[in-house]
Structure formats: structure tokens, C-alpha cells
């Protein structure tokens, strides 16, 4: 639900602040019924995936890297959309489904860090990027969480300009979006405390000579 809200809310705020209907969206599920989220809440759907209504971009939202009984149905739908010339977005672990459907090709993509190793073991010819999102003219992929809003703000900036995206960022009280090169895991980077501690140790060693 965090991924879906992170994608929709910046667009909704942009509509409200620009006082124009710049963005519209519909939420689809496999059968048109509501979908249970990992937090226990349910998300209603506006239709089923057999709805081939044209759209500017299709964002596929998932947070599960395991095969499902409905995998062939979903992969077939994604391939059909690709043949229609659809531009794709993938949230959380959804890029794994796009890879399986054969619509990613050689493009860069990312996945949530928690499934990257298991995914690469199953798909050694497709190594996901470790950054928070990737973007090109045909495909944008998000690692999930707050990175979704970061990328959506960048899309809004490209389409509507810096003025409106600054207002959207202010409305979210979230500051300016992070760049695509931001690593996913803070725990894998040296902290400010570690850097200060290292400097102190080296300084102490130098002084004792």
C-alpha cells in the first residue's frame, strides 16, 4: 500500500495545486476485486487487467518475488500491453514480473534490496541495479517505499516544471526528491558516527607517535 500511495499522492497533489486535471489513474487487479495488502488492509480496484483501455503509462505494483498460480495470466497481459506500445513502471518487486514477461530486455531496472539476491540466482542474465530507482523513456522502476515518491516527483518536474514540483514537495513536507543514484540501504553505507569515530582513532594514533 505504501508503494501505491507513494505513486498516486504526488500526482493528486499536483492536480490540486495546479488547479488542473493533469493526471488521471485507475487501479486494476487480476479479477477486478479488491486486493489484500501486506499491512492487512484492502485496496479496492476500478477494474480487471483484461481492460485494455489505453494509458500513457502502466505502473505494475508488487511486493512478492515468488511465482504465483496466476503468473502466466499476468505475464500474458504484460506482453500484450507491451505489444500495444505501453510504457511501463514497476514498483517494489514488480520489475521481476516484467523480466519474466520478457518486456525489460537489456534496460536497467531495480528491485527492492530484500529480493535482489534470490532474483539474480533465478535470473543470472538480469542483474538489478542497487539504486533507489531507474528511468529511461520506456521503463521506470522503483525499489519501493519512499523511492516511489522520489521518482514521481522527478516525473512531475520533467512534465510540469520545477515550480510545481517544489510546491508538491512542500505540501508533502518531504523536501526535494533524492536522485536515482541514491543507494537503497542506509545500513550498508558508513554512518556519520562511523566516519567521525574513524577520524578520531586515526588522529589519536598519529598523536601517540
mmCIF file of C-alpha atoms in Angstrom:
data_model
loop_
_atom_site.group_PDB
_atom_site.id
_atom_site.type_symbol
_atom_site.label_atom_id
_atom_site.label_comp_id
_atom_site.label_asym_id
_atom_site.label_seq_id
_atom_site.Cartn_x
_atom_site.Cartn_y
_atom_site.Cartn_z
ATOM 1 C CA UNK A 1 0.000 0.000 0.000
ATOM 2 C CA UNK A 2 2.946 2.327 0.680
ATOM 3 C CA UNK A 3 4.122 1.865 -2.903
ATOM 4 C CA UNK A 4 0.696 2.554 -4.395
ATOM 5 C CA UNK A 5 0.097 5.598 -2.209
ATOM 6 C CA UNK A 6 3.601 6.867 -2.965
ATOM 7 C CA UNK A 7 2.812 6.777 -6.677
ATOM 8 C CA UNK A 8 -0.669 8.311 -6.540
ATOM 9 C CA UNK A 9 -0.389 11.002 -3.868
ATOM 10 C CA UNK A 10 2.196 13.224 -5.631
ATOM 11 C CA UNK A 11 0.014 13.158 -8.753
ATOM 12 C CA UNK A 12 -3.084 14.017 -6.739
ATOM 13 C CA UNK A 13 -1.284 16.907 -5.050
ATOM 14 C CA UNK A 14 -0.019 18.165 -8.425
ATOM 15 C CA UNK A 15 -3.592 18.192 -9.729
ATOM 16 C CA UNK A 16 -4.823 20.094 -6.695
ATOM 17 C CA UNK A 17 -2.060 22.686 -6.623
ATOM 18 C CA UNK A 18 -2.117 23.327 -10.378
ATOM 19 C CA UNK A 19 -5.933 23.512 -10.285
ATOM 20 C CA UNK A 20 -5.979 21.317 -13.391
ATOM 21 C CA UNK A 21 -6.600 17.645 -14.052
ATOM 22 C CA UNK A 22 -3.047 16.908 -15.149
ATOM 23 C CA UNK A 23 -3.106 13.262 -14.126
ATOM 24 C CA UNK A 24 -5.739 10.514 -14.027
ATOM 25 C CA UNK A 25 -5.347 6.924 -12.875
ATOM 26 C CA UNK A 26 -7.215 3.674 -12.476
ATOM 27 C CA UNK A 27 -6.334 0.769 -10.180
ATOM 28 C CA UNK A 28 -6.630 -2.695 -11.742
ATOM 29 C CA UNK A 29 -6.386 -6.151 -10.215
ATOM 30 C CA UNK A 30 -6.347 -9.574 -11.864
ATOM 31 C CA UNK A 31 -10.088 -10.127 -11.410
ATOM 32 C CA UNK A 32 -11.299 -6.610 -10.660
ATOM 33 C CA UNK A 33 -11.753 -7.401 -6.970
ATOM 34 C CA UNK A 34 -10.055 -5.660 -4.055
ATOM 35 C CA UNK A 35 -6.524 -6.726 -3.203
ATOM 36 C CA UNK A 36 -5.190 -7.557 0.261
ATOM 37 C CA UNK A 37 -2.056 -5.588 1.164
ATOM 38 C CA UNK A 38 0.860 -6.761 3.275
ATOM 39 C CA UNK A 39 -0.270 -4.489 6.119
ATOM 40 C CA UNK A 40 -3.614 -6.283 6.348
ATOM 41 C CA UNK A 41 -5.650 -3.554 4.690
ATOM 42 C CA UNK A 42 -7.520 -3.950 1.409
ATOM 43 C CA UNK A 43 -7.232 -1.815 -1.712
ATOM 44 C CA UNK A 44 -10.294 -1.511 -3.977
ATOM 45 C CA UNK A 45 -9.886 -1.922 -7.739
ATOM 46 C CA UNK A 46 -11.509 0.036 -10.553
ATOM 47 C CA UNK A 47 -11.382 -2.870 -12.988
ATOM 48 C CA UNK A 48 -9.628 -6.057 -14.081
ATOM 49 C CA UNK A 49 -6.415 -6.474 -16.042
ATOM 50 C CA UNK A 50 -8.312 -7.638 -19.122
ATOM 51 C CA UNK A 51 -9.281 -3.988 -19.560
ATOM 52 C CA UNK A 52 -7.106 -2.793 -22.437
ATOM 53 C CA UNK A 53 -8.080 0.867 -22.162
ATOM 54 C CA UNK A 54 -5.119 2.903 -23.491
ATOM 55 C CA UNK A 55 -2.969 4.671 -20.921
ATOM 56 C CA UNK A 56 0.157 6.837 -21.016
ATOM 57 C CA UNK A 57 1.992 4.525 -18.636
ATOM 58 C CA UNK A 58 1.158 1.327 -16.807
ATOM 59 C CA UNK A 59 2.560 1.024 -13.278
ATOM 60 C CA UNK A 60 2.683 -2.535 -12.010
ATOM 61 C CA UNK A 61 2.797 -2.809 -8.221
ATOM 62 C CA UNK A 62 4.032 -5.957 -6.449
ATOM 63 C CA UNK A 63 5.922 -6.937 -3.341
ATOM 64 C CA UNK A 64 6.481 -10.635 -3.806
ATOM 65 C CA UNK A 65 9.210 -12.346 -5.848
ATOM 66 C CA UNK A 66 7.681 -15.823 -5.732
ATOM 67 C CA UNK A 67 5.860 -17.496 -8.599
ATOM 68 C CA UNK A 68 2.066 -17.490 -8.377
ATOM 69 C CA UNK A 69 -0.598 -19.769 -9.883
ATOM 70 C CA UNK A 70 -1.752 -16.780 -11.945
ATOM 71 C CA UNK A 71 1.761 -15.994 -13.230
ATOM 72 C CA UNK A 72 1.010 -16.993 -16.831
ATOM 73 C CA UNK A 73 -2.097 -14.807 -16.920
ATOM 74 C CA UNK A 74 -0.195 -11.785 -15.615
ATOM 75 C CA UNK A 75 2.793 -12.356 -17.920
ATOM 76 C CA UNK A 76 0.486 -12.673 -20.914
ATOM 77 C CA UNK A 77 -1.249 -9.431 -20.007
ATOM 78 C CA UNK A 78 2.071 -7.601 -19.656
ATOM 79 C CA UNK A 79 3.274 -8.896 -23.030
ATOM 80 C CA UNK A 80 0.004 -7.833 -24.651
ATOM 81 C CA UNK A 81 0.400 -4.366 -23.194
ATOM 82 C CA UNK A 82 3.979 -4.232 -24.467
ATOM 83 C CA UNK A 83 2.787 -5.064 -27.982
ATOM 84 C CA UNK A 84 0.350 -2.157 -27.662
ATOM 85 C CA UNK A 85 3.324 0.146 -27.092
ATOM 86 C CA UNK A 86 2.606 0.728 -23.409
ATOM 87 C CA UNK A 87 5.257 2.481 -21.316
ATOM 88 C CA UNK A 88 5.867 0.634 -18.058
ATOM 89 C CA UNK A 89 6.596 1.487 -14.465
ATOM 90 C CA UNK A 90 7.426 -1.150 -11.838
ATOM 91 C CA UNK A 91 7.063 -0.635 -8.088
ATOM 92 C CA UNK A 92 8.717 -2.733 -5.366
ATOM 93 C CA UNK A 93 9.417 -6.171 -6.855
ATOM 94 C CA UNK A 94 7.253 -5.682 -9.953
ATOM 95 C CA UNK A 95 10.279 -5.455 -12.265
ATOM 96 C CA UNK A 96 10.780 -9.193 -11.630
ATOM 97 C CA UNK A 97 7.427 -9.831 -13.283
ATOM 98 C CA UNK A 98 8.361 -7.615 -16.221
ATOM 99 C CA UNK A 99 11.620 -9.554 -16.659
ATOM 100 C CA UNK A 100 9.751 -12.867 -16.635
ATOM 101 C CA UNK A 101 7.296 -11.500 -19.192
ATOM 102 C CA UNK A 102 10.222 -10.560 -21.444
ATOM 103 C CA UNK A 103 9.426 -6.855 -21.653
ATOM 104 C CA UNK A 104 12.541 -5.464 -19.911
ATOM 105 C CA UNK A 105 15.154 -6.610 -22.421
ATOM 106 C CA UNK A 106 18.558 -5.015 -21.818
ATOM 107 C CA UNK A 107 17.189 -1.998 -19.963
ATOM 108 C CA UNK A 108 18.395 -1.123 -16.486
ATOM 109 C CA UNK A 109 15.979 -1.934 -13.669
ATOM 110 C CA UNK A 110 15.910 -2.178 -9.915
ATOM 111 C CA UNK A 111 14.183 -4.263 -7.255
ATOM 112 C CA UNK A 112 13.776 -3.950 -3.514
ATOM 113 C CA UNK A 113 17.091 -4.979 -1.941
ATOM 114 C CA UNK A 114 15.474 -7.816 0.068
ATOM 115 C CA UNK A 115 14.802 -9.906 -3.069
ATOM 116 C CA UNK A 116 17.742 -8.964 -5.280
ATOM 117 C CA UNK A 117 19.952 -11.944 -4.397
ATOM 118 C CA UNK A 118 17.213 -14.543 -4.833
ATOM 119 C CA UNK A 119 16.129 -12.922 -8.092
ATOM 120 C CA UNK A 120 19.673 -12.956 -9.512
ATOM 121 C CA UNK A 121 20.059 -16.632 -8.627
ATOM 122 C CA UNK A 122 16.964 -17.380 -10.721
ATOM 123 C CA UNK A 123 17.815 -14.907 -13.494
ATOM 124 C CA UNK A 124 21.639 -14.659 -13.745
ATOM 125 C CA UNK A 125 21.438 -12.724 -17.012
ATOM 126 C CA UNK A 126 19.492 -9.900 -15.385
ATOM 127 C CA UNK A 127 21.299 -8.119 -12.571
ATOM 128 C CA UNK A 128 19.184 -5.438 -10.855
ATOM 129 C CA UNK A 129 20.677 -2.063 -10.012
ATOM 130 C CA UNK A 130 21.246 -1.252 -6.344
ATOM 131 C CA UNK A 131 19.945 2.325 -6.630
ATOM 132 C CA UNK A 132 16.505 3.511 -5.487
ATOM 133 C CA UNK A 133 15.073 3.860 -8.993
ATOM 134 C CA UNK A 134 15.963 3.668 -12.674
ATOM 135 C CA UNK A 135 14.449 5.568 -15.560
ATOM 136 C CA UNK A 136 14.524 5.696 -19.328
ATOM 137 C CA UNK A 137 11.993 6.699 -21.965
ATOM 138 C CA UNK A 138 10.288 3.268 -21.963
ATOM 139 C CA UNK A 139 10.665 1.980 -18.419
ATOM 140 C CA UNK A 140 10.876 3.351 -14.893
ATOM 141 C CA UNK A 141 11.449 1.023 -11.945
ATOM 142 C CA UNK A 142 11.314 1.763 -8.239
ATOM 143 C CA UNK A 143 12.808 -0.180 -5.338
ATOM 144 C CA UNK A 144 9.691 0.631 -3.344
ATOM 145 C CA UNK A 145 8.916 2.593 -0.202
ATOM 146 C CA UNK A 146 9.812 6.270 -0.271
ATOM 147 C CA UNK A 147 11.716 5.890 -3.556
ATOM 148 C CA UNK A 148 8.371 5.782 -5.358
ATOM 149 C CA UNK A 149 7.583 9.344 -4.353
ATOM 150 C CA UNK A 150 11.120 10.421 -5.291
ATOM 151 C CA UNK A 151 10.683 9.151 -8.827
ATOM 152 C CA UNK A 152 7.146 10.509 -9.190
ATOM 153 C CA UNK A 153 8.366 13.959 -8.166
ATOM 154 C CA UNK A 154 11.050 13.729 -10.836
ATOM 155 C CA UNK A 155 8.422 12.772 -13.419
ATOM 156 C CA UNK A 156 6.268 15.721 -12.355
ATOM 157 C CA UNK A 157 9.278 18.038 -12.600
ATOM 158 C CA UNK A 158 10.008 16.823 -16.141
ATOM 159 C CA UNK A 159 6.410 17.302 -17.256
ATOM 160 C CA UNK A 160 5.252 20.347 -15.268
ATOM 161 C CA UNK A 161 8.449 22.139 -14.250
ATOM 162 C CA UNK A 162 10.398 22.981 -11.108
ATOM 163 C CA UNK A 163 7.844 25.455 -9.803
ATOM 164 C CA UNK A 164 5.025 22.959 -9.367
ATOM 165 C CA UNK A 165 7.247 20.130 -8.133
ATOM 166 C CA UNK A 166 8.646 22.399 -5.401
ATOM 167 C CA UNK A 167 5.083 23.119 -4.271
ATOM 168 C CA UNK A 168 4.233 19.420 -4.296
ATOM 169 C CA UNK A 169 7.366 18.654 -2.260
ATOM 170 C CA UNK A 170 6.471 21.394 0.230
ATOM 171 C CA UNK A 171 2.931 20.048 0.534
ATOM 172 C CA UNK A 172 4.321 16.592 1.362
ATOM 173 C CA UNK A 173 6.773 18.133 3.868
ATOM 174 C CA UNK A 174 9.301 15.781 2.349
ATOM 175 C CA UNK A 175 11.861 18.053 0.766
ATOM 176 C CA UNK A 176 13.255 17.704 -2.724
ATOM 177 C CA UNK A 177 13.410 14.205 -4.244
ATOM 178 C CA UNK A 178 16.536 12.090 -3.991
ATOM 179 C CA UNK A 179 18.445 11.332 -7.172
ATOM 180 C CA UNK A 180 18.290 7.967 -8.895
ATOM 181 C CA UNK A 181 21.864 7.166 -7.828
ATOM 182 C CA UNK A 182 20.964 7.106 -4.129
ATOM 183 C CA UNK A 183 21.743 3.642 -2.667
ATOM 184 C CA UNK A 184 18.798 1.698 -1.287
ATOM 185 C CA UNK A 185 20.275 0.693 2.066
ATOM 186 C CA UNK A 186 21.445 3.180 4.656
ATOM 187 C CA UNK A 187 22.727 0.281 6.770
ATOM 188 C CA UNK A 188 25.260 -0.611 4.043
ATOM 189 C CA UNK A 189 26.825 2.841 3.971
ATOM 190 C CA UNK A 190 29.293 4.224 6.551
ATOM 191 C CA UNK A 191 27.385 6.378 9.002
ATOM 192 C CA UNK A 192 28.430 9.852 10.082
ATOM 193 C CA UNK A 193 29.183 8.369 13.503
ATOM 194 C CA UNK A 194 31.470 5.713 11.986
ATOM 195 C CA UNK A 195 33.282 8.355 9.913
ATOM 196 C CA UNK A 196 33.807 10.576 12.962
ATOM 197 C CA UNK A 197 34.964 7.624 15.036
ATOM 198 C CA UNK A 198 37.456 6.614 12.327
ATOM 199 C CA UNK A 199 38.862 10.132 12.207
ATOM 200 C CA UNK A 200 39.219 10.171 15.987
ATOM 201 C CA UNK A 201 41.072 6.835 16.020
ATOM 202 C CA UNK A 202 43.485 7.910 13.285
ATOM 203 C CA UNK A 203 44.034 11.248 14.988
ATOM 204 C CA UNK A 204 44.773 9.510 18.298
ATOM 205 C CA UNK A 205 47.235 7.113 16.665
ATOM 206 C CA UNK A 206 49.038 9.949 14.960
ATOM 207 C CA UNK A 207 49.361 11.873 18.225
ATOM 208 C CA UNK A 208 50.883 8.947 20.117
ATOM 209 C CA UNK A 209 53.855 8.557 17.806
#
